[in-house]
């Protein structure tokens, strides 16, 4: 069974200093409700001087080429799970998650029953964690049948859910702005709220297929799935 698209659009967003200040204030006002901001950007409570430091940068473009709401059926993956400590000084292409993917990709051929070129970066949020806390991330590949799970890997059953899907196009180091767009713009301006995490058992994830080529390719595409429900 394939996922069912309910609604879609094709926006192109510009991210500016003003927008940044707005989204950061939004996060601080609802951080417990929203949970962790992806795996890149949760800040402790800050003052205006610190806010200026975070949000002072030239206007840049966030290439989100499509936004759609889909009902995705349950699916199975096998992958490697690690507890991630994000170093904010490192870009996404060099951080702990990138290193996890580097090791996992080499072992993908060990996984039986692979379903094409379909890889996932899974996160099961804990909204009670303090800002900046370590979290679990699973680099995984989709399977279509049971088989022997390779040593050091685990099988995860991802439940069916309703998702908002943001399709990001650009180099990997720009992906954090797509996460920021979801939390700071899309979520507060739509009749849905985040429905993922340990309380619901619904995963937030990145989806990689043949559209993703390499970290520095400006034409690479990644789908970001955020589980949602009506407010």
PDB file of C-alpha atoms in Angstrom:
ATOM      1  CA  UNK A   1       0.000   0.000   0.000  1.00  0.00           C
ATOM      2  CA  UNK A   2       1.378   3.393  -0.999  1.00  0.00           C
ATOM      3  CA  UNK A   3       1.074   6.651   0.880  1.00  0.00           C
ATOM      4  CA  UNK A   4      -1.950   8.797  -0.015  1.00  0.00           C
ATOM      5  CA  UNK A   5      -1.446  12.495  -0.696  1.00  0.00           C
ATOM      6  CA  UNK A   6      -4.204  14.679   0.771  1.00  0.00           C
ATOM      7  CA  UNK A   7      -3.001  18.153  -0.161  1.00  0.00           C
ATOM      8  CA  UNK A   8       0.139  19.658  -1.632  1.00  0.00           C
ATOM      9  CA  UNK A   9       1.753  22.899  -2.692  1.00  0.00           C
ATOM     10  CA  UNK A  10       5.095  24.057  -4.103  1.00  0.00           C
ATOM     11  CA  UNK A  11       6.420  27.007  -2.079  1.00  0.00           C
ATOM     12  CA  UNK A  12       9.842  28.652  -2.256  1.00  0.00           C
ATOM     13  CA  UNK A  13      10.754  30.270   1.063  1.00  0.00           C
ATOM     14  CA  UNK A  14      13.119  33.101   1.928  1.00  0.00           C
ATOM     15  CA  UNK A  15      14.605  33.014   5.401  1.00  0.00           C
ATOM     16  CA  UNK A  16      15.653  36.369   6.881  1.00  0.00           C
ATOM     17  CA  UNK A  17      16.840  37.836  10.158  1.00  0.00           C
ATOM     18  CA  UNK A  18      13.300  39.002  10.943  1.00  0.00           C
ATOM     19  CA  UNK A  19      11.849  35.584  10.198  1.00  0.00           C
ATOM     20  CA  UNK A  20      14.491  33.966  12.380  1.00  0.00           C
ATOM     21  CA  UNK A  21      13.635  36.156  15.364  1.00  0.00           C
ATOM     22  CA  UNK A  22       9.975  35.350  14.884  1.00  0.00           C
ATOM     23  CA  UNK A  23      10.491  31.610  14.736  1.00  0.00           C
ATOM     24  CA  UNK A  24      12.832  31.548  17.740  1.00  0.00           C
ATOM     25  CA  UNK A  25      10.277  33.446  19.825  1.00  0.00           C
ATOM     26  CA  UNK A  26       7.617  30.991  18.647  1.00  0.00           C
ATOM     27  CA  UNK A  27       9.738  28.066  19.796  1.00  0.00           C
ATOM     28  CA  UNK A  28      10.373  29.495  23.228  1.00  0.00           C
ATOM     29  CA  UNK A  29       6.668  30.111  23.723  1.00  0.00           C
ATOM     30  CA  UNK A  30       5.709  26.535  22.918  1.00  0.00           C
ATOM     31  CA  UNK A  31       8.821  24.390  23.313  1.00  0.00           C
ATOM     32  CA  UNK A  32       7.122  21.868  25.573  1.00  0.00           C
ATOM     33  CA  UNK A  33       4.217  21.506  23.179  1.00  0.00           C
ATOM     34  CA  UNK A  34       6.324  21.286  20.047  1.00  0.00           C
ATOM     35  CA  UNK A  35       9.100  19.077  21.405  1.00  0.00           C
ATOM     36  CA  UNK A  36      12.646  19.147  20.039  1.00  0.00           C
ATOM     37  CA  UNK A  37      13.340  21.110  16.885  1.00  0.00           C
ATOM     38  CA  UNK A  38      14.417  18.287  14.606  1.00  0.00           C
ATOM     39  CA  UNK A  39      17.941  17.364  15.644  1.00  0.00           C
ATOM     40  CA  UNK A  40      19.674  20.602  14.798  1.00  0.00           C
ATOM     41  CA  UNK A  41      18.315  23.615  16.615  1.00  0.00           C
ATOM     42  CA  UNK A  42      17.051  23.771  20.169  1.00  0.00           C
ATOM     43  CA  UNK A  43      18.323  26.715  22.162  1.00  0.00           C
ATOM     44  CA  UNK A  44      18.150  27.396  25.904  1.00  0.00           C
ATOM     45  CA  UNK A  45      16.187  30.470  26.938  1.00  0.00           C
ATOM     46  CA  UNK A  46      18.082  33.520  25.737  1.00  0.00           C
ATOM     47  CA  UNK A  47      18.090  37.279  26.002  1.00  0.00           C
ATOM     48  CA  UNK A  48      17.866  39.798  23.156  1.00  0.00           C
ATOM     49  CA  UNK A  49      21.634  40.103  22.782  1.00  0.00           C
ATOM     50  CA  UNK A  50      21.952  36.345  22.331  1.00  0.00           C
ATOM     51  CA  UNK A  51      18.957  36.355  19.991  1.00  0.00           C
ATOM     52  CA  UNK A  52      20.665  38.918  17.789  1.00  0.00           C
ATOM     53  CA  UNK A  53      23.730  36.693  17.665  1.00  0.00           C
ATOM     54  CA  UNK A  54      21.669  33.691  16.549  1.00  0.00           C
ATOM     55  CA  UNK A  55      19.603  35.596  14.008  1.00  0.00           C
ATOM     56  CA  UNK A  56      22.030  38.018  12.389  1.00  0.00           C
ATOM     57  CA  UNK A  57      22.858  36.745   8.946  1.00  0.00           C
ATOM     58  CA  UNK A  58      22.172  37.674   5.309  1.00  0.00           C
ATOM     59  CA  UNK A  59      18.849  36.714   3.772  1.00  0.00           C
ATOM     60  CA  UNK A  60      19.113  33.200   2.332  1.00  0.00           C
ATOM     61  CA  UNK A  61      16.748  31.049   0.337  1.00  0.00           C
ATOM     62  CA  UNK A  62      15.276  27.812   1.606  1.00  0.00           C
ATOM     63  CA  UNK A  63      14.432  25.658  -1.373  1.00  0.00           C
ATOM     64  CA  UNK A  64      11.371  23.743  -0.249  1.00  0.00           C
ATOM     65  CA  UNK A  65      10.024  22.642  -3.591  1.00  0.00           C
ATOM     66  CA  UNK A  66       6.909  20.868  -2.323  1.00  0.00           C
ATOM     67  CA  UNK A  67       4.772  20.665   0.804  1.00  0.00           C
ATOM     68  CA  UNK A  68       2.133  17.970   1.075  1.00  0.00           C
ATOM     69  CA  UNK A  69       0.037  16.169   3.658  1.00  0.00           C
ATOM     70  CA  UNK A  70      -0.011  12.395   3.257  1.00  0.00           C
ATOM     71  CA  UNK A  71      -1.384   9.324   4.962  1.00  0.00           C
ATOM     72  CA  UNK A  72       1.483   6.854   5.008  1.00  0.00           C
ATOM     73  CA  UNK A  73       0.907   3.170   5.854  1.00  0.00           C
ATOM     74  CA  UNK A  74       3.122   1.286   8.301  1.00  0.00           C
ATOM     75  CA  UNK A  75       6.476   0.027   7.033  1.00  0.00           C
ATOM     76  CA  UNK A  76       9.538  -1.851   8.295  1.00  0.00           C
ATOM     77  CA  UNK A  77      13.199  -0.869   8.358  1.00  0.00           C
ATOM     78  CA  UNK A  78      16.491  -2.275   9.597  1.00  0.00           C
ATOM     79  CA  UNK A  79      19.237   0.045  10.725  1.00  0.00           C
ATOM     80  CA  UNK A  80      21.732   1.238  13.304  1.00  0.00           C
ATOM     81  CA  UNK A  81      20.607   3.318  16.277  1.00  0.00           C
ATOM     82  CA  UNK A  82      22.933   5.614  18.179  1.00  0.00           C
ATOM     83  CA  UNK A  83      22.542   8.189  20.910  1.00  0.00           C
ATOM     84  CA  UNK A  84      23.463  11.465  19.260  1.00  0.00           C
ATOM     85  CA  UNK A  85      25.173  14.425  20.904  1.00  0.00           C
ATOM     86  CA  UNK A  86      25.007  17.301  18.423  1.00  0.00           C
ATOM     87  CA  UNK A  87      27.962  19.675  18.289  1.00  0.00           C
ATOM     88  CA  UNK A  88      26.404  22.973  17.101  1.00  0.00           C
ATOM     89  CA  UNK A  89      29.775  24.123  15.764  1.00  0.00           C
ATOM     90  CA  UNK A  90      29.747  21.398  13.084  1.00  0.00           C
ATOM     91  CA  UNK A  91      27.663  21.552   9.889  1.00  0.00           C
ATOM     92  CA  UNK A  92      25.208  18.676   9.227  1.00  0.00           C
ATOM     93  CA  UNK A  93      27.606  17.172   6.682  1.00  0.00           C
ATOM     94  CA  UNK A  94      30.247  16.680   9.393  1.00  0.00           C
ATOM     95  CA  UNK A  95      28.335  16.022  12.610  1.00  0.00           C
ATOM     96  CA  UNK A  96      27.646  12.794  14.504  1.00  0.00           C
ATOM     97  CA  UNK A  97      24.663  11.901  12.311  1.00  0.00           C
ATOM     98  CA  UNK A  98      26.776  12.212   9.171  1.00  0.00           C
ATOM     99  CA  UNK A  99      29.345   9.869  10.712  1.00  0.00           C
ATOM    100  CA  UNK A 100      26.606   7.369  11.594  1.00  0.00           C
ATOM    101  CA  UNK A 101      25.396   7.405   7.990  1.00  0.00           C
ATOM    102  CA  UNK A 102      28.945   6.944   6.739  1.00  0.00           C
ATOM    103  CA  UNK A 103      29.246   3.709   8.670  1.00  0.00           C
ATOM    104  CA  UNK A 104      25.729   2.484   7.938  1.00  0.00           C
ATOM    105  CA  UNK A 105      25.871   2.960   4.157  1.00  0.00           C
ATOM    106  CA  UNK A 106      28.842   0.598   3.976  1.00  0.00           C
ATOM    107  CA  UNK A 107      26.762  -2.095   5.689  1.00  0.00           C
ATOM    108  CA  UNK A 108      23.513  -1.746   3.743  1.00  0.00           C
ATOM    109  CA  UNK A 109      24.390  -4.741   1.483  1.00  0.00           C
ATOM    110  CA  UNK A 110      24.249  -6.947   4.616  1.00  0.00           C
ATOM    111  CA  UNK A 111      20.514  -6.289   5.033  1.00  0.00           C
ATOM    112  CA  UNK A 112      18.242  -8.973   3.524  1.00  0.00           C
ATOM    113  CA  UNK A 113      15.045  -8.074   1.689  1.00  0.00           C
ATOM    114  CA  UNK A 114      15.910  -4.500   0.811  1.00  0.00           C
ATOM    115  CA  UNK A 115      13.157  -2.489  -0.882  1.00  0.00           C
ATOM    116  CA  UNK A 116      15.043  -0.555  -3.529  1.00  0.00           C
ATOM    117  CA  UNK A 117      16.977   2.623  -2.712  1.00  0.00           C
ATOM    118  CA  UNK A 118      14.891   3.738   0.272  1.00  0.00           C
ATOM    119  CA  UNK A 119      16.720   4.974   3.379  1.00  0.00           C
ATOM    120  CA  UNK A 120      15.392   6.703   6.473  1.00  0.00           C
ATOM    121  CA  UNK A 121      16.771   8.821   9.301  1.00  0.00           C
ATOM    122  CA  UNK A 122      14.346   8.062  12.155  1.00  0.00           C
ATOM    123  CA  UNK A 123      13.832  10.096  15.326  1.00  0.00           C
ATOM    124  CA  UNK A 124      11.389   9.293  18.126  1.00  0.00           C
ATOM    125  CA  UNK A 125      11.070  12.508  20.082  1.00  0.00           C
ATOM    126  CA  UNK A 126      10.878  12.895  23.864  1.00  0.00           C
ATOM    127  CA  UNK A 127       9.254  16.305  24.521  1.00  0.00           C
ATOM    128  CA  UNK A 128      10.313  16.137  28.180  1.00  0.00           C
ATOM    129  CA  UNK A 129      13.989  16.258  27.306  1.00  0.00           C
ATOM    130  CA  UNK A 130      15.688  19.573  28.075  1.00  0.00           C
ATOM    131  CA  UNK A 131      16.958  21.675  25.155  1.00  0.00           C
ATOM    132  CA  UNK A 132      20.155  20.295  23.668  1.00  0.00           C
ATOM    133  CA  UNK A 133      19.751  16.869  25.282  1.00  0.00           C
ATOM    134  CA  UNK A 134      21.152  13.791  23.500  1.00  0.00           C
ATOM    135  CA  UNK A 135      18.629  11.836  21.445  1.00  0.00           C
ATOM    136  CA  UNK A 136      18.384   8.566  19.551  1.00  0.00           C
ATOM    137  CA  UNK A 137      18.696   8.548  15.784  1.00  0.00           C
ATOM    138  CA  UNK A 138      18.409   5.509  13.517  1.00  0.00           C
ATOM    139  CA  UNK A 139      19.966   5.329  10.062  1.00  0.00           C
ATOM    140  CA  UNK A 140      17.920   2.639   8.321  1.00  0.00           C
ATOM    141  CA  UNK A 141      16.863   1.034   5.045  1.00  0.00           C
ATOM    142  CA  UNK A 142      13.386  -0.212   4.185  1.00  0.00           C
ATOM    143  CA  UNK A 143      12.726  -3.945   3.828  1.00  0.00           C
ATOM    144  CA  UNK A 144       9.883  -5.870   2.196  1.00  0.00           C
ATOM    145  CA  UNK A 145      10.330  -9.263   3.889  1.00  0.00           C
ATOM    146  CA  UNK A 146      11.682 -10.817   7.068  1.00  0.00           C
ATOM    147  CA  UNK A 147      15.265 -11.966   7.264  1.00  0.00           C
ATOM    148  CA  UNK A 148      18.230 -12.277   9.568  1.00  0.00           C
ATOM    149  CA  UNK A 149      19.001  -8.943  11.239  1.00  0.00           C
ATOM    150  CA  UNK A 150      22.717  -8.152  10.867  1.00  0.00           C
ATOM    151  CA  UNK A 151      24.806  -7.861  14.018  1.00  0.00           C
ATOM    152  CA  UNK A 152      24.624  -4.441  15.627  1.00  0.00           C
ATOM    153  CA  UNK A 153      21.428  -3.516  13.806  1.00  0.00           C
ATOM    154  CA  UNK A 154      17.783  -3.436  14.842  1.00  0.00           C
ATOM    155  CA  UNK A 155      14.429  -3.769  13.128  1.00  0.00           C
ATOM    156  CA  UNK A 156      11.862  -1.017  13.605  1.00  0.00           C
ATOM    157  CA  UNK A 157       8.185  -1.093  12.694  1.00  0.00           C
ATOM    158  CA  UNK A 158       7.166   2.449  11.791  1.00  0.00           C
ATOM    159  CA  UNK A 159       3.412   2.840  12.422  1.00  0.00           C
ATOM    160  CA  UNK A 160       0.931   4.328   9.987  1.00  0.00           C
ATOM    161  CA  UNK A 161       0.488   8.069  10.457  1.00  0.00           C
ATOM    162  CA  UNK A 162      -0.595  11.365   8.951  1.00  0.00           C
ATOM    163  CA  UNK A 163       2.405  13.499   7.922  1.00  0.00           C
ATOM    164  CA  UNK A 164       3.299  16.886   6.595  1.00  0.00           C
ATOM    165  CA  UNK A 165       6.098  16.297   4.092  1.00  0.00           C
ATOM    166  CA  UNK A 166       8.556  19.034   3.174  1.00  0.00           C
ATOM    167  CA  UNK A 167      10.709  18.296   0.144  1.00  0.00           C
ATOM    168  CA  UNK A 168      14.005  20.120   0.535  1.00  0.00           C
ATOM    169  CA  UNK A 169      16.348  20.685  -2.402  1.00  0.00           C
ATOM    170  CA  UNK A 170      19.919  21.771  -1.776  1.00  0.00           C
ATOM    171  CA  UNK A 171      23.180  20.791  -0.079  1.00  0.00           C
ATOM    172  CA  UNK A 172      22.898  18.867   3.167  1.00  0.00           C
ATOM    173  CA  UNK A 173      24.290  21.765   5.205  1.00  0.00           C
ATOM    174  CA  UNK A 174      21.130  23.769   4.460  1.00  0.00           C
ATOM    175  CA  UNK A 175      18.719  21.188   5.830  1.00  0.00           C
ATOM    176  CA  UNK A 176      18.557  22.760   9.285  1.00  0.00           C
ATOM    177  CA  UNK A 177      16.668  25.699   7.757  1.00  0.00           C
ATOM    178  CA  UNK A 178      13.991  23.324   6.467  1.00  0.00           C
ATOM    179  CA  UNK A 179      13.487  22.015  10.022  1.00  0.00           C
ATOM    180  CA  UNK A 180      13.320  25.589  11.257  1.00  0.00           C
ATOM    181  CA  UNK A 181      10.707  26.376   8.624  1.00  0.00           C
ATOM    182  CA  UNK A 182       8.475  23.562   9.859  1.00  0.00           C
ATOM    183  CA  UNK A 183       8.613  24.608  13.504  1.00  0.00           C
ATOM    184  CA  UNK A 184       8.711  28.358  13.031  1.00  0.00           C
ATOM    185  CA  UNK A 185       6.414  28.894  10.043  1.00  0.00           C
ATOM    186  CA  UNK A 186       4.386  25.900   8.960  1.00  0.00           C
ATOM    187  CA  UNK A 187       3.341  24.513  12.345  1.00  0.00           C
ATOM    188  CA  UNK A 188       2.060  27.749  13.961  1.00  0.00           C
ATOM    189  CA  UNK A 189       0.232  28.780  10.768  1.00  0.00           C
ATOM    190  CA  UNK A 190      -1.692  25.582  10.018  1.00  0.00           C
ATOM    191  CA  UNK A 191      -4.565  23.698  11.710  1.00  0.00           C
ATOM    192  CA  UNK A 192      -2.281  20.804  12.666  1.00  0.00           C
ATOM    193  CA  UNK A 193       0.107  20.089  15.514  1.00  0.00           C
ATOM    194  CA  UNK A 194       3.068  17.774  15.948  1.00  0.00           C
ATOM    195  CA  UNK A 195       1.964  14.232  16.810  1.00  0.00           C
ATOM    196  CA  UNK A 196       5.244  12.367  17.065  1.00  0.00           C
ATOM    197  CA  UNK A 197       7.326  11.129  19.952  1.00  0.00           C
ATOM    198  CA  UNK A 198       7.425   8.522  22.653  1.00  0.00           C
ATOM    199  CA  UNK A 199       3.838   9.258  23.764  1.00  0.00           C
ATOM    200  CA  UNK A 200       2.359   8.315  20.382  1.00  0.00           C
ATOM    201  CA  UNK A 201       5.099   6.041  19.065  1.00  0.00           C
ATOM    202  CA  UNK A 202       5.151   7.971  15.784  1.00  0.00           C
ATOM    203  CA  UNK A 203       8.494   8.726  14.200  1.00  0.00           C
ATOM    204  CA  UNK A 204       9.747  11.919  12.588  1.00  0.00           C
ATOM    205  CA  UNK A 205      12.081  11.044   9.746  1.00  0.00           C
ATOM    206  CA  UNK A 206      14.147  12.020   6.746  1.00  0.00           C
ATOM    207  CA  UNK A 207      13.574  10.023   3.573  1.00  0.00           C
ATOM    208  CA  UNK A 208      16.366   9.477   1.055  1.00  0.00           C
ATOM    209  CA  UNK A 209      15.965   7.877  -2.380  1.00  0.00           C
ATOM    210  CA  UNK A 210      17.656   8.241  -5.776  1.00  0.00           C
ATOM    211  CA  UNK A 211      16.970  12.010  -5.722  1.00  0.00           C
ATOM    212  CA  UNK A 212      19.642  12.397  -3.030  1.00  0.00           C
ATOM    213  CA  UNK A 213      23.065  12.179  -4.660  1.00  0.00           C
ATOM    214  CA  UNK A 214      25.749  13.606  -2.374  1.00  0.00           C
ATOM    215  CA  UNK A 215      26.000  16.094   0.539  1.00  0.00           C
ATOM    216  CA  UNK A 216      27.301  19.016  -1.527  1.00  0.00           C
ATOM    217  CA  UNK A 217      24.932  18.675  -4.503  1.00  0.00           C
ATOM    218  CA  UNK A 218      22.607  21.734  -4.750  1.00  0.00           C
ATOM    219  CA  UNK A 219      20.122  19.561  -6.662  1.00  0.00           C
ATOM    220  CA  UNK A 220      19.885  16.783  -4.060  1.00  0.00           C
ATOM    221  CA  UNK A 221      16.416  16.300  -2.594  1.00  0.00           C
ATOM    222  CA  UNK A 222      15.371  15.038   0.849  1.00  0.00           C
ATOM    223  CA  UNK A 223      11.825  14.531   2.129  1.00  0.00           C
ATOM    224  CA  UNK A 224      11.225  15.506   5.765  1.00  0.00           C
ATOM    225  CA  UNK A 225       8.246  13.748   7.361  1.00  0.00           C
ATOM    226  CA  UNK A 226       6.629  15.217  10.491  1.00  0.00           C
ATOM    227  CA  UNK A 227       3.723  13.277  12.077  1.00  0.00           C
ATOM    228  CA  UNK A 228       0.756  15.594  12.641  1.00  0.00           C
ATOM    229  CA  UNK A 229      -2.847  15.683  13.869  1.00  0.00           C
ATOM    230  CA  UNK A 230      -5.629  18.229  13.823  1.00  0.00           C
ATOM    231  CA  UNK A 231      -5.366  20.886  16.544  1.00  0.00           C
TER     232      UNK A 231
END
